[in-house]
XYZ file of C-alpha atoms in Angstrom:
532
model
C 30.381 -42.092 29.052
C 27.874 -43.118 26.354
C 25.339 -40.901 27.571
C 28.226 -37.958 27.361
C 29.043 -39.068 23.583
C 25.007 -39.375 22.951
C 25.058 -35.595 24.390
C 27.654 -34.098 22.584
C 26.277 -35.756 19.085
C 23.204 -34.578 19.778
C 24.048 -30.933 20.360
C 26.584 -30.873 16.952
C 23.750 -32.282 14.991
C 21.630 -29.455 16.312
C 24.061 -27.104 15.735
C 24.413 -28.325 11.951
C 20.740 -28.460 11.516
C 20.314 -24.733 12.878
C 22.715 -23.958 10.616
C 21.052 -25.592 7.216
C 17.665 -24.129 8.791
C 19.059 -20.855 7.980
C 20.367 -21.779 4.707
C 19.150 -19.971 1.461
C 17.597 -22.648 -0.856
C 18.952 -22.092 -4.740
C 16.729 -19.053 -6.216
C 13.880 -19.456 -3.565
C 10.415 -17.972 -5.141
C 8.363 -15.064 -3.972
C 5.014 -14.439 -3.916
C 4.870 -10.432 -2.854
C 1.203 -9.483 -2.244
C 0.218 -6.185 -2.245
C -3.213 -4.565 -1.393
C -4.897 -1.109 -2.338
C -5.722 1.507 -0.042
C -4.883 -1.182 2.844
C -5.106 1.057 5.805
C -2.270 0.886 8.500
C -4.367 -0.596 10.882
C -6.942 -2.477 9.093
C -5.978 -5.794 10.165
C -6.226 -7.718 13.151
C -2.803 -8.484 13.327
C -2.088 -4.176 13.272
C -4.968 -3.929 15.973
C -8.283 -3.600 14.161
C -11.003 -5.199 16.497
C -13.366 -5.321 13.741
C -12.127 -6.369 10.459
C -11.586 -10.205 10.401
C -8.156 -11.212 8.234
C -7.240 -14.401 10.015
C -5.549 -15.702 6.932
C -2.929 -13.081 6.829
C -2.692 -12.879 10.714
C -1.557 -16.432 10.535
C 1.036 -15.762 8.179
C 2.076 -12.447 10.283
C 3.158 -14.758 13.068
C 5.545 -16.594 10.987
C 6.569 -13.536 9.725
C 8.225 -10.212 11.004
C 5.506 -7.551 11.454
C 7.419 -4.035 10.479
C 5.423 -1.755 12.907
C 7.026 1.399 10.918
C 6.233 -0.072 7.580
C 5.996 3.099 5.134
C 5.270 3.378 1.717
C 7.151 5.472 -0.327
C 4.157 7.815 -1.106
C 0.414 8.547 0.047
C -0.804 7.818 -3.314
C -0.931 4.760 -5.549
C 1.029 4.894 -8.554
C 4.115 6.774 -6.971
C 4.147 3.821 -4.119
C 4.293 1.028 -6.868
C 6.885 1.907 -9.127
C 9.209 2.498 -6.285
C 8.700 -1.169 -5.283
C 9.569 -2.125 -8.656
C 12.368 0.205 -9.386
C 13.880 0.578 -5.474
C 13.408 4.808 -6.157
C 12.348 7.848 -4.537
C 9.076 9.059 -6.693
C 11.640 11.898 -7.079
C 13.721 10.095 -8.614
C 11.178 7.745 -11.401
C 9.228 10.692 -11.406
C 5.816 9.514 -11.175
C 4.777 11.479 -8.274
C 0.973 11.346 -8.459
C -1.464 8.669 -9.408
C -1.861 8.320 -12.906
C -3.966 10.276 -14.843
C -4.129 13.256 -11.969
C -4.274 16.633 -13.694
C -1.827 19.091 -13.786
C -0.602 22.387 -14.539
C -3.883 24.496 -16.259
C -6.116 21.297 -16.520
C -5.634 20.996 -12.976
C -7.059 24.439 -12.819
C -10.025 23.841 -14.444
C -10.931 21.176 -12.226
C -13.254 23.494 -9.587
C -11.029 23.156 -6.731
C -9.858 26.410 -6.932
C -6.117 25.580 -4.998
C -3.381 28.437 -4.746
C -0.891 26.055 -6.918
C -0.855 24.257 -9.714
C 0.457 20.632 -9.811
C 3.921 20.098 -11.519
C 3.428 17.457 -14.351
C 5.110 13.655 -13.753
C 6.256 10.475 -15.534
C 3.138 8.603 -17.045
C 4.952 5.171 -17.072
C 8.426 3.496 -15.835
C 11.313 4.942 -17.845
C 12.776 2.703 -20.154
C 16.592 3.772 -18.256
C 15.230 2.163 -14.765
C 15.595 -1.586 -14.264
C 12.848 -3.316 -12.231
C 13.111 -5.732 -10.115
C 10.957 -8.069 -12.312
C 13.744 -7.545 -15.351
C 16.396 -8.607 -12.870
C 14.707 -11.859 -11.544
C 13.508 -12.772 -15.537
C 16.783 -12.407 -16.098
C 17.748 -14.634 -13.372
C 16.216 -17.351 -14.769
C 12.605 -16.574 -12.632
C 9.096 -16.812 -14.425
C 7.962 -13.854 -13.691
C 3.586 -12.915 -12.719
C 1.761 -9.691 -12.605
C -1.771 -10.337 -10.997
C -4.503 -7.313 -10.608
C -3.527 -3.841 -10.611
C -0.957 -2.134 -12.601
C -2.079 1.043 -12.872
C 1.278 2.622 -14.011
C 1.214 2.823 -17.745
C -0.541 2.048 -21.010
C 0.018 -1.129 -23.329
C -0.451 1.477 -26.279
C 2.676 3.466 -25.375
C 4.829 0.148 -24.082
C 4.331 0.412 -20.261
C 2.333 -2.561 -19.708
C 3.656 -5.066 -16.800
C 5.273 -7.328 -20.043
C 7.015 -4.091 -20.895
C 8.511 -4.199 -17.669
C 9.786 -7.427 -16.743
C 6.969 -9.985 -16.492
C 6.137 -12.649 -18.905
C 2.957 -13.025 -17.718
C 0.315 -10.342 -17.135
C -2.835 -11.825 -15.088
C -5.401 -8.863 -15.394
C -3.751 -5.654 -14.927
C -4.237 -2.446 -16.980
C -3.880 1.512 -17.242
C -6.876 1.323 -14.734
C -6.259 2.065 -10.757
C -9.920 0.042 -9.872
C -12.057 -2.160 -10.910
C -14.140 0.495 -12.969
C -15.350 -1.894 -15.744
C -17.462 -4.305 -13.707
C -16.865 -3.962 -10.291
C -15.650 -6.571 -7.746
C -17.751 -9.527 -8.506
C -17.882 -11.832 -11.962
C -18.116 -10.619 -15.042
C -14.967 -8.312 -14.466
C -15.245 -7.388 -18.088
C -11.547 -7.201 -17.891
C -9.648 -7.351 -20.966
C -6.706 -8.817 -19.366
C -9.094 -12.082 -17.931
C -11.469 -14.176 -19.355
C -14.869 -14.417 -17.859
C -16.380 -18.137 -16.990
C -20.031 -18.442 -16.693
C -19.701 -20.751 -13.942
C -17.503 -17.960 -12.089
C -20.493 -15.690 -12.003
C -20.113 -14.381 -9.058
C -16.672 -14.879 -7.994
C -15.147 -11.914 -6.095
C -11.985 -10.102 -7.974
C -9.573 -11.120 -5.345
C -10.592 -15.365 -5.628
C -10.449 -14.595 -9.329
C -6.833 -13.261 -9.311
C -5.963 -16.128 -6.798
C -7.245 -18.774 -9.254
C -5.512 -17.738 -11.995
C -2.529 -17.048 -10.251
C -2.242 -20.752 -8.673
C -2.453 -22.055 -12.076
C 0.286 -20.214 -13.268
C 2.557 -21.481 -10.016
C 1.178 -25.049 -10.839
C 2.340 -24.960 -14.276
C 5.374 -23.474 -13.476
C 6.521 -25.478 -9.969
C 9.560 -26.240 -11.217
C 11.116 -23.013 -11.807
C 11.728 -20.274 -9.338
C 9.425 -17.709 -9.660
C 8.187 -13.951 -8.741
C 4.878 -13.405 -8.563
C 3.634 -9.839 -8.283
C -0.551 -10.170 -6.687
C -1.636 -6.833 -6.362
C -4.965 -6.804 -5.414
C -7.790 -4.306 -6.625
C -8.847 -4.803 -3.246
C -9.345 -2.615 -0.863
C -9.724 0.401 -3.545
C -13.172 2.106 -4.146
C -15.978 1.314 -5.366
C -16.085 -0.589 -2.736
C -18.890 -4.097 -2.222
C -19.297 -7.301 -0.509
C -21.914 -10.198 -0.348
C -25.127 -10.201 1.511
C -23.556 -12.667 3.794
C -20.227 -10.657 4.685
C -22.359 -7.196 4.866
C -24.741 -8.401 6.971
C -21.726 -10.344 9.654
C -20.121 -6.972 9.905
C -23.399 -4.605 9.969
C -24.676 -7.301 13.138
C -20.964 -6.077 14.850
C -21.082 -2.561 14.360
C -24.651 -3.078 16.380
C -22.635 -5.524 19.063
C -20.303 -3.160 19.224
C -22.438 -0.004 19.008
C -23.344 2.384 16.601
C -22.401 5.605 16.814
C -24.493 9.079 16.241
C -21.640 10.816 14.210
C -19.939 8.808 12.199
C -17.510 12.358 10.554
C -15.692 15.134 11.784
C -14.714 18.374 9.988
C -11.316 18.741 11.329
C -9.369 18.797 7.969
C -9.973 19.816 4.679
C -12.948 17.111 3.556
C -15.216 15.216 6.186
C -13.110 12.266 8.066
C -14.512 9.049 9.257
C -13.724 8.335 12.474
C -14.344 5.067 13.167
C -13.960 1.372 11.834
C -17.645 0.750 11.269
C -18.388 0.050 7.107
C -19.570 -3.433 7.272
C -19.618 -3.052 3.073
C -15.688 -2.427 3.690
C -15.435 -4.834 6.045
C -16.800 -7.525 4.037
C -14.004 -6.755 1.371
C -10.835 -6.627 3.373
C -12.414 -10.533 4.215
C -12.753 -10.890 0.673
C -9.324 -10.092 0.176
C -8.051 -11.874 3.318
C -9.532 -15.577 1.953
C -7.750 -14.628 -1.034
C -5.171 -14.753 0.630
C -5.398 -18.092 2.321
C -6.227 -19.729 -0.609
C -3.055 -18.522 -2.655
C -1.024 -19.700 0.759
C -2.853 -22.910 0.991
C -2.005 -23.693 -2.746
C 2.028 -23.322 -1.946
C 1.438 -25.862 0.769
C -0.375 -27.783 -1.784
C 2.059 -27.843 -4.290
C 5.222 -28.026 -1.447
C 6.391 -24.830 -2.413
C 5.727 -23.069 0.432
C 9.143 -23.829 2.142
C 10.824 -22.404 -0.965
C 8.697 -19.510 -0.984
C 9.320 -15.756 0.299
C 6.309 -14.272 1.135
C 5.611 -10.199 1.640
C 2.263 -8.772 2.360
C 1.632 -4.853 2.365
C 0.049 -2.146 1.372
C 0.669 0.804 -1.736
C -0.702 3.730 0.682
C -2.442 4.582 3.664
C -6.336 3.529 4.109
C -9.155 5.852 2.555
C -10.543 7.952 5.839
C -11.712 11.334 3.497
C -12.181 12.032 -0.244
C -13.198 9.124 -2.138
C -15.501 6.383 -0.281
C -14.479 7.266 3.201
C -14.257 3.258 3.824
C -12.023 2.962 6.996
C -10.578 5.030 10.305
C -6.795 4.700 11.318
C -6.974 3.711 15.110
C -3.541 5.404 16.204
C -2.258 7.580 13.374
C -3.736 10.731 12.038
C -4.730 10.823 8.273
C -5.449 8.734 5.598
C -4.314 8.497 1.825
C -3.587 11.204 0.029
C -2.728 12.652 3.380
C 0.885 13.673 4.865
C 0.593 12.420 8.555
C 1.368 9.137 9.380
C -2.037 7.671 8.747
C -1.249 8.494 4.664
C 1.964 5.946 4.364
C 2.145 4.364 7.464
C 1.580 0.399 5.788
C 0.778 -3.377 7.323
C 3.995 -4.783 6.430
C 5.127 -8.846 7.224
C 7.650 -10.444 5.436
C 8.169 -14.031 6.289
C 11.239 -15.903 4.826
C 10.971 -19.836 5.756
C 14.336 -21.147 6.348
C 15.329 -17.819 8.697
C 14.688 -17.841 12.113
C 13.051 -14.342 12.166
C 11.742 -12.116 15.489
C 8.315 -11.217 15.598
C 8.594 -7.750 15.396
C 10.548 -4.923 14.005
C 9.878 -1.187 15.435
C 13.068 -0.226 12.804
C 11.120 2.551 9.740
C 11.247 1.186 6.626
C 9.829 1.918 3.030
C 8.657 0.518 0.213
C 12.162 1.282 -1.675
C 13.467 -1.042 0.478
C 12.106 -4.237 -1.183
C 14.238 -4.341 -3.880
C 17.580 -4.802 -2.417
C 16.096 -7.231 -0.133
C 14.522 -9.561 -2.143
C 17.209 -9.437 -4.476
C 20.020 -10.663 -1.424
C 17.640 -12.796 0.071
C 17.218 -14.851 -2.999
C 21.061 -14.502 -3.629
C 20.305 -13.224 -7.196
C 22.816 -11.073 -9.167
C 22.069 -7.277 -9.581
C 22.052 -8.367 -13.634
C 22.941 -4.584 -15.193
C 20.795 -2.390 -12.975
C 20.746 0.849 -14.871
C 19.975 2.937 -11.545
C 21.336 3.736 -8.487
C 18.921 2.119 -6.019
C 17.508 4.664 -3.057
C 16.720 1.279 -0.591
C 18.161 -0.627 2.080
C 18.753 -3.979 2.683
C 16.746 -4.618 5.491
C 16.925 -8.479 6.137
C 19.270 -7.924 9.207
C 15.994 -6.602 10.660
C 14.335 -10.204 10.125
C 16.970 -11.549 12.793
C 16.906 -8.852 14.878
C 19.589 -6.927 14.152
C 20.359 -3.333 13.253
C 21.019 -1.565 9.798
C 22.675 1.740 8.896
C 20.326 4.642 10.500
C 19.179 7.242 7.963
C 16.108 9.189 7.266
C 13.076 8.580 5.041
C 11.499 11.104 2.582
C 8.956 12.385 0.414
C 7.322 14.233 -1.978
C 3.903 15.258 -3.005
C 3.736 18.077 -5.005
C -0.096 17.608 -6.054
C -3.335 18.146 -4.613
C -4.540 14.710 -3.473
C -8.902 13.396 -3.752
C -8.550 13.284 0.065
C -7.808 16.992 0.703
C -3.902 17.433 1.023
C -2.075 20.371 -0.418
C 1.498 20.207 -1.854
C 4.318 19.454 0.682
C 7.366 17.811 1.358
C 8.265 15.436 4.751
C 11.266 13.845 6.104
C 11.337 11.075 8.975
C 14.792 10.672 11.082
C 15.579 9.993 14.398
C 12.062 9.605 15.139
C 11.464 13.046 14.232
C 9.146 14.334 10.932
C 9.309 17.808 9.962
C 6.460 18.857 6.592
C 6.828 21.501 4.758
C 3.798 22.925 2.707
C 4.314 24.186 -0.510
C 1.260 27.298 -0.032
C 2.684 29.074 2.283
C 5.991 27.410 3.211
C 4.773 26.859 6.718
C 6.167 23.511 8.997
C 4.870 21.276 11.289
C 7.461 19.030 13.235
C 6.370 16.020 15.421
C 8.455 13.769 18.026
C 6.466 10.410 16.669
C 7.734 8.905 19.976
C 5.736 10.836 21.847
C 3.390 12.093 19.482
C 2.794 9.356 17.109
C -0.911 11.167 16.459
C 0.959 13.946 15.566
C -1.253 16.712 17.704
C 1.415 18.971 18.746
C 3.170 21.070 16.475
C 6.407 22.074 17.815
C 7.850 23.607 14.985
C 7.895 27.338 16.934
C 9.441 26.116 19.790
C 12.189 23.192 18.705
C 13.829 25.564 16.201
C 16.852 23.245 16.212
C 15.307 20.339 15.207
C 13.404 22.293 12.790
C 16.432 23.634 11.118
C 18.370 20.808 10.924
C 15.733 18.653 9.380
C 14.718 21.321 7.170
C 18.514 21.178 5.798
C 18.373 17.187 5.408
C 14.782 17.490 3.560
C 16.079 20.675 0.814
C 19.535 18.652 0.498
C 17.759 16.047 -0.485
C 14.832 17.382 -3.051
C 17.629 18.805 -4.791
C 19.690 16.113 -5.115
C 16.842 14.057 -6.754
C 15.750 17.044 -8.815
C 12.090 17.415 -7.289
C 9.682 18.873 -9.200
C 7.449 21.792 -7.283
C 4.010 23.420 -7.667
C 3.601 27.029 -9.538
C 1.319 29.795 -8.427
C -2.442 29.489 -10.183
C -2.641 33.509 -11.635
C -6.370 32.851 -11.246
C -6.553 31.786 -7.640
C -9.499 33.682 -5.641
C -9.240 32.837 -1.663
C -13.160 33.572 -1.650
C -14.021 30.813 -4.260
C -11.942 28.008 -2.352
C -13.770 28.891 1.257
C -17.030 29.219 -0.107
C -16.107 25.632 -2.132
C -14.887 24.180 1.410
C -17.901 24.802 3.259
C -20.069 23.414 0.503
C -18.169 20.479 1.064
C -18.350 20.666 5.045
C -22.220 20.894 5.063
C -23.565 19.301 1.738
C -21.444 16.735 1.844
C -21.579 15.674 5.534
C -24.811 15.373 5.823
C -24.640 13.014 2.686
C -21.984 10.634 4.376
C -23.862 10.652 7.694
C -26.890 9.658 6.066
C -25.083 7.086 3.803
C -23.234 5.765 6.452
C -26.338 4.896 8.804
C -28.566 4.019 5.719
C -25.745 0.561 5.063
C -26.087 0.283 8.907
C -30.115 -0.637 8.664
C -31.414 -4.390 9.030
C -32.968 -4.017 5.567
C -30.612 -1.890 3.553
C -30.881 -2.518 0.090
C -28.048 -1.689 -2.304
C -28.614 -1.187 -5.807
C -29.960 -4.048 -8.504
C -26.894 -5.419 -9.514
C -24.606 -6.099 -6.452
C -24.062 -5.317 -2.732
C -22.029 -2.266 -2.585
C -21.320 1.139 -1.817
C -21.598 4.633 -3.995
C -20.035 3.916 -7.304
C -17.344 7.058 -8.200
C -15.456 7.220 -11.366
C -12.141 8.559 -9.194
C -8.943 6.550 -10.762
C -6.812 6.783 -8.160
């Protein structure tokens, strides 16, 4: 009989304590990471066998990893202010990375394309709340670290503008143009110590960033790291270059390193050591900023998301990285362009490990904002995103489909289109010549066949469900360029194809050799001046 009683108190108290487990503490914090040009499967916990992030793999097993994490563009600046405004691009109208040219500059460019961009929003409109004005008023201190990249201080779009009190190094800038990714940053927005020469952008942010949650332990907070990292110019230490360039040997170098399959030459294989180095660069980051929650015994109390603004860079800009199951890269419309690394790990739930369910970047909003209980304190818009914290415990939310929009010419080689992902279907359309491609991404996640010509149903309908929706958010579309000439843009693409190739091949197995040498100042790739 008393071991009965002793049974029966044991499982109630079990009971009760599963119960408080799951219990949201009063206005938990979150730390919300977010990393540049992160490519879908650039970690080890999203399958890469040869960049090292054991920091944030540890954190993805506490977590949920979303396998059909999307952002809500290819690009940079699009993806980010939808995170902080729950939006379709269409809808804050920042469609392309700020400053991309449009309309006749855009034609002066040299890339001779049939279209001319549409122009877009420079900054955050002043009529859309974000999610950093909701939490500030909620009585959260409220941290930008690293990138901003969507607006100037000069015109009132600087992250203080917008709903943080404090802004830890982030600019109009969309890299880390003024001194690279090493001390002295030459940063206005951070002060340069002599005895940080040397310190890599990411540790930097970190530092600064943990004294802010030290000084501020006793209030609930929001803290907004987004990294510079993983964005061109890309560099590393001798140490980390020369780890990675000894396992691209191990694991064996390859003769071509490029194909010519698209518009500009793609990599096709994870095999940068330089890159490599800096997703580890980013990755201790990481662990450090974790380790200091622990430290300060806030990390109980502390939601933590870690993703990426757009797919990885396989073509245009530094060609750093190679999606292993998805075609594309940024800039790009396949899968490879917004499929993200996406864990979000919430202490006190009891979450599955996985989550197959598609998701986007608008979706981060209206989840943070229930899972910290906070009010929606005079939202001015209508927000586009789901709450998708069922999906932590393994249940279901409402289906629907996912959009976008890309109306530009991106660095990497897209033209203008339009996509739409439901039912595990995607059907682009392409603004040139208003041509389709439609995929089954459950049997053709690669997307290889095209079977637009032969599923006209599913073409039609999704068509329908894509136009419904660009006018209902007012999308803004590309114009014909009066001074388009076909000849100019082939002879221009096979420059590219020949010139340029032989360039990356030869770059590529130059950072390869035992004794590369980069140039006098620090270990790293081709500097470019693209701010995207």
């Amino acid at each position: 009989m008393l071991y009965t009683s002793h049974l029966i108190f044991t499982i109630i108290l079990s009971l009760f304590t599963g119960i408080s487990n799951e219990k949201t503490p009063e206005k938990p914090n979150i730390l919300f990471i977010l990393v540049d040009d992160l490519g879908c499967d650039d970690m080890g916990f999203s399958g890469s066998k040869y960049y090292e992030t054991p920091h944030t793999d540890s954190l993805a097993k506490k977590g949920t990893i979303f396998t059909r994490g999307y952002s809500a563009s290819s690009v940079c600046s699009p993806s980010r202010a939808s995170i902080l405004t729950g939006t379709w691009p269409t809808v804050h109208g920042i469609t392309d990375y700020l400053y991309a040219k449009t309309g006749e500059a855009w034609s002066k460019t040299g890339r001779h394309t049939k279209l001319l961009p549409p122009p877009y929003q420079l900054s955050i409109d002043a009529n859309l709340t974000t999610i950093a004005q909701v939490l500030h008023h909620n009585g959260y201190k409220t941290v930008m670290a690293g990138k901003w990249h969507l607006g100037k201080e000069s015109e009132n779009a600087s992250p203080t503008d917008k709903g943080f009190d404090v802004n830890i190094g982030g600019s109009e800038s969309g890299g880390p143009y003024s001194g690279g990714y090493f001390s002295p940053f030459n940063n206005e927005k951070l002060i340069d110590r002599p005895q940080e020469q040397g310190m890599s952008y990411a540790m930097k942010l970190v530092k600064e960033l943990g004294l802010f949650i030290e000084q501020n332990k006793n209030t609930p907070f929001f803290a907004y790291l987004s990294f510079y990292e993983v964005h061109a110019p890309i560099q590393t230490s001798e140490s980390k270059w020369k780890k990675y360039r000894d396992k691209s040997d191990q694991q064996g170098i390859h003769d071509v390193g490029f194909d010519t399959s698209h518009f500009f030459p793609t990599r096709k294989y994870q095999d940068n050591p330089v890159y490599a180095g800096l997703i580890e660069q980013m990755d201790d980051a990481v662990g450090v900023i974790l380790q200091k929650l622990k430290e300060l015994k806030l990390d109980k109390n502390t939601i933590v998301v870690f993703t990426g603004d757009n797919g990885g860079v396989n073509s245009g800009d530094d060609y750093s990285t190679a999606p292993l199951h998805y075609r594309g890269g940024k800039g790009m419309q396949w899968e490879g362009g917004t499929r993200v690394p996406l864990v979000v790990y919430v202490p006190w739930l009891k979450q599955v490990p996985t989550s197959d369910t598609p998701v986007s970047g608008i979706d981060f909003f209206p989840t943070l904002l229930h899972l910290t209980l906070n009010d929606r304190y005079h939202i001015r818009q209508k927000l586009n995103g789901t709450n998708i914290s069922p999906l932590l415990k393994g249940q279901a939310i409402k289906d629907r489909a996912l959009y976008w929009h890309y109306p530009h010419y991106s660095n990497q080689g897209s033209q203008p289109a339009s996509y739409v992902v439901k039912d595990n279907w995607k059907l682009i359309y392409y603004y040139e010549d208003k041509h389709e491609e439609l995929y089954n991404l459950d049997t053709d996640p690669f997307e290889n066949n095209n079977v637009a010509q032969t599923n006209t149903k599913e073409r039609v309908r999704l068509r329908k469900i894509l136009f419904n929706w660009l006018n209902e958010t007012c999308a803004s579309s590309p114009v014909p360029d009066k001074n388009y000439i076909p000849e100019a843009l082939a002879q221009w693409k096979q420059e590219i194809n020949t010139k340029q190739l032989k360039k990356l091949e030869a770059h590529r197995k130059e950072i390869l050799k035992i004794k590369w040498k980069p140039n006098e100042n620090w270990w790293k790739s081709k500097v470019i001046s693209n701010d995207n």
